[in-house]
């Protein structure tokens, strides 16, 4: 043990120098045939990556000083408003010298050790800091105290728990601090978020050293699998959840259906039908009666070559309808999403009761939307698109080598930008952008390749590969090309075929115009998926 401050300083100095309506059968058959032709064998990522052996570390090999150190900090809470507490803790960490760069998913877990207490929320963040290990520990303890944690029963209820899991390439063992955290290997609620923060391949030197600190030759991946790995996610003991509205959604339980409400005169499918408040309310009630979980309201058309509205013009269309819809009793328990790429529109919509921001540009048209959504604290749907609606179908934007691989890479860049802007991974939903910067062949390959897209993203961040995927194929032009249906409203049969394929390949939310068919499709697809397992 290091008891004397001077001894600690000397050892630290040495260590620092040492380390570094009836469905049309013909349409369905046409779509099935096209999907079948697009099917390719899926690529599976290796579950285990045995890390390269890192250099051995001293018993108290401490980093810190002027160099930035990569760290992982675990978060836990089971008292009070757990989500708000996490948000507050993240802000306080940033203000205390921790630069947060990546987030794990959010997990609701059964209490361990002392079981007679409320369920926990658990997650973790990865970042950098110039704080020395014990300085960092002190800051975290101050944050816990400021949030309201007091001494109590060990492993008992607490408003916040912040633990240093990993610090640089260091193995630390002092009187007050042990890194890696000594009980990582027996705790699914710690290992699951930790593994989220790693890539499935260990090209990163820091990650290699972290795996070398694990008690298994396969690193933390093997430790996680020994506890059950992905097979235990979705059980009563541990669930991935999406905080939205006043609830925590476990999207693995069933596929959610998002109903489309366009307030535009020029949308490709139903433009001009629901611009008036009374018509929009009637359509909303219909979508809800048919089983929609989410109503996605859009006041700006994003069809190819559509004229772009200003934020003020979009709000002029949106606000009257939004105010009316939020007041109807049918909306009780339902979720509202706003389809916009403007920060100003997102802020006003959430102020008026919207729960989710759905951005087809992924922050590329109005980059301010990322910081605004981070402040709003709502889920953010980031979609894959090259260019904007006026350029997305250009010859250059339709050039792909491996469409699934490139969509995964480009989509992950949007995720990284969102995270660096302050949107935690646990509030991000991915949309591969069916019909955006893609031709018919690309769309089919993406629908059948959702698993491979997850796999590719997992090579960069396992956590990002686990977030919900939203699929929006409804009535798109490529279905009309396949089925020879010029009228978009005649493409519902084909829509349900590709929605089924998407769900069976990993989609968690389907965005459709015909909610009645969409709900039935989701139910049958979920049953097929469970039967396949």
Coordinates of N, CA and C in Angstrom, one line a residue, residues 16 23 33 40 42-43 114 138 162 219 270 282 313 361 369 382 405 452:
X16 N 4.9 6.6 -14.4 CA 4.5 7.4 -15.6 C 5.6 7.3 -16.7
X23 N -54.3 -7.6 -49.7 CA -52.9 -7.5 -50.3 C -52.9 -8.1 -51.7
X33 N -39.7 -12.3 -55.0 CA -38.7 -12.7 -56.0 C -37.5 -11.8 -56.0
X40 N -27.8 -12.6 -49.9 CA -26.4 -13.0 -49.9 C -26.1 -13.7 -48.6
X42 N -24.9 -14.0 -45.0 CA -24.5 -13.0 -44.1 C -23.1 -13.3 -43.5
X43 N -22.4 -12.2 -43.2 CA -21.0 -12.4 -42.6 C -21.2 -12.3 -41.1
X114 N -27.6 -7.2 -2.7 CA -28.8 -6.9 -1.9 C -30.0 -6.8 -2.8
X138 N -11.4 11.4 -6.9 CA -11.9 12.5 -6.0 C -13.1 13.2 -6.7
X162 N -20.5 5.9 -9.5 CA -19.6 6.2 -10.5 C -18.3 5.4 -10.2
X219 N -9.8 -12.0 -23.3 CA -10.1 -10.6 -22.9 C -11.5 -10.5 -22.4
X270 N -48.8 10.8 -50.2 CA -50.1 11.4 -49.7 C -50.0 12.9 -49.6
X282 N -57.9 13.5 -37.8 CA -58.6 12.3 -38.2 C -57.7 11.2 -38.6
X313 N -41.0 28.3 -42.4 CA -42.1 27.7 -43.2 C -42.5 26.4 -42.7
X361 N -31.1 13.6 -42.4 CA -29.7 14.0 -42.8 C -28.7 13.6 -41.9
X369 N -28.4 20.8 -35.1 CA -29.4 19.9 -34.5 C -28.9 18.9 -33.5
X382 N -30.9 8.8 -36.6 CA -29.9 9.3 -37.6 C -29.9 8.4 -38.8
X405 N -21.5 -2.4 -46.5 CA -20.3 -2.0 -45.8 C -20.1 -0.5 -45.8
X452 N -25.5 -7.8 -41.6 CA -24.1 -7.5 -42.0 C -23.8 -6.0 -41.7

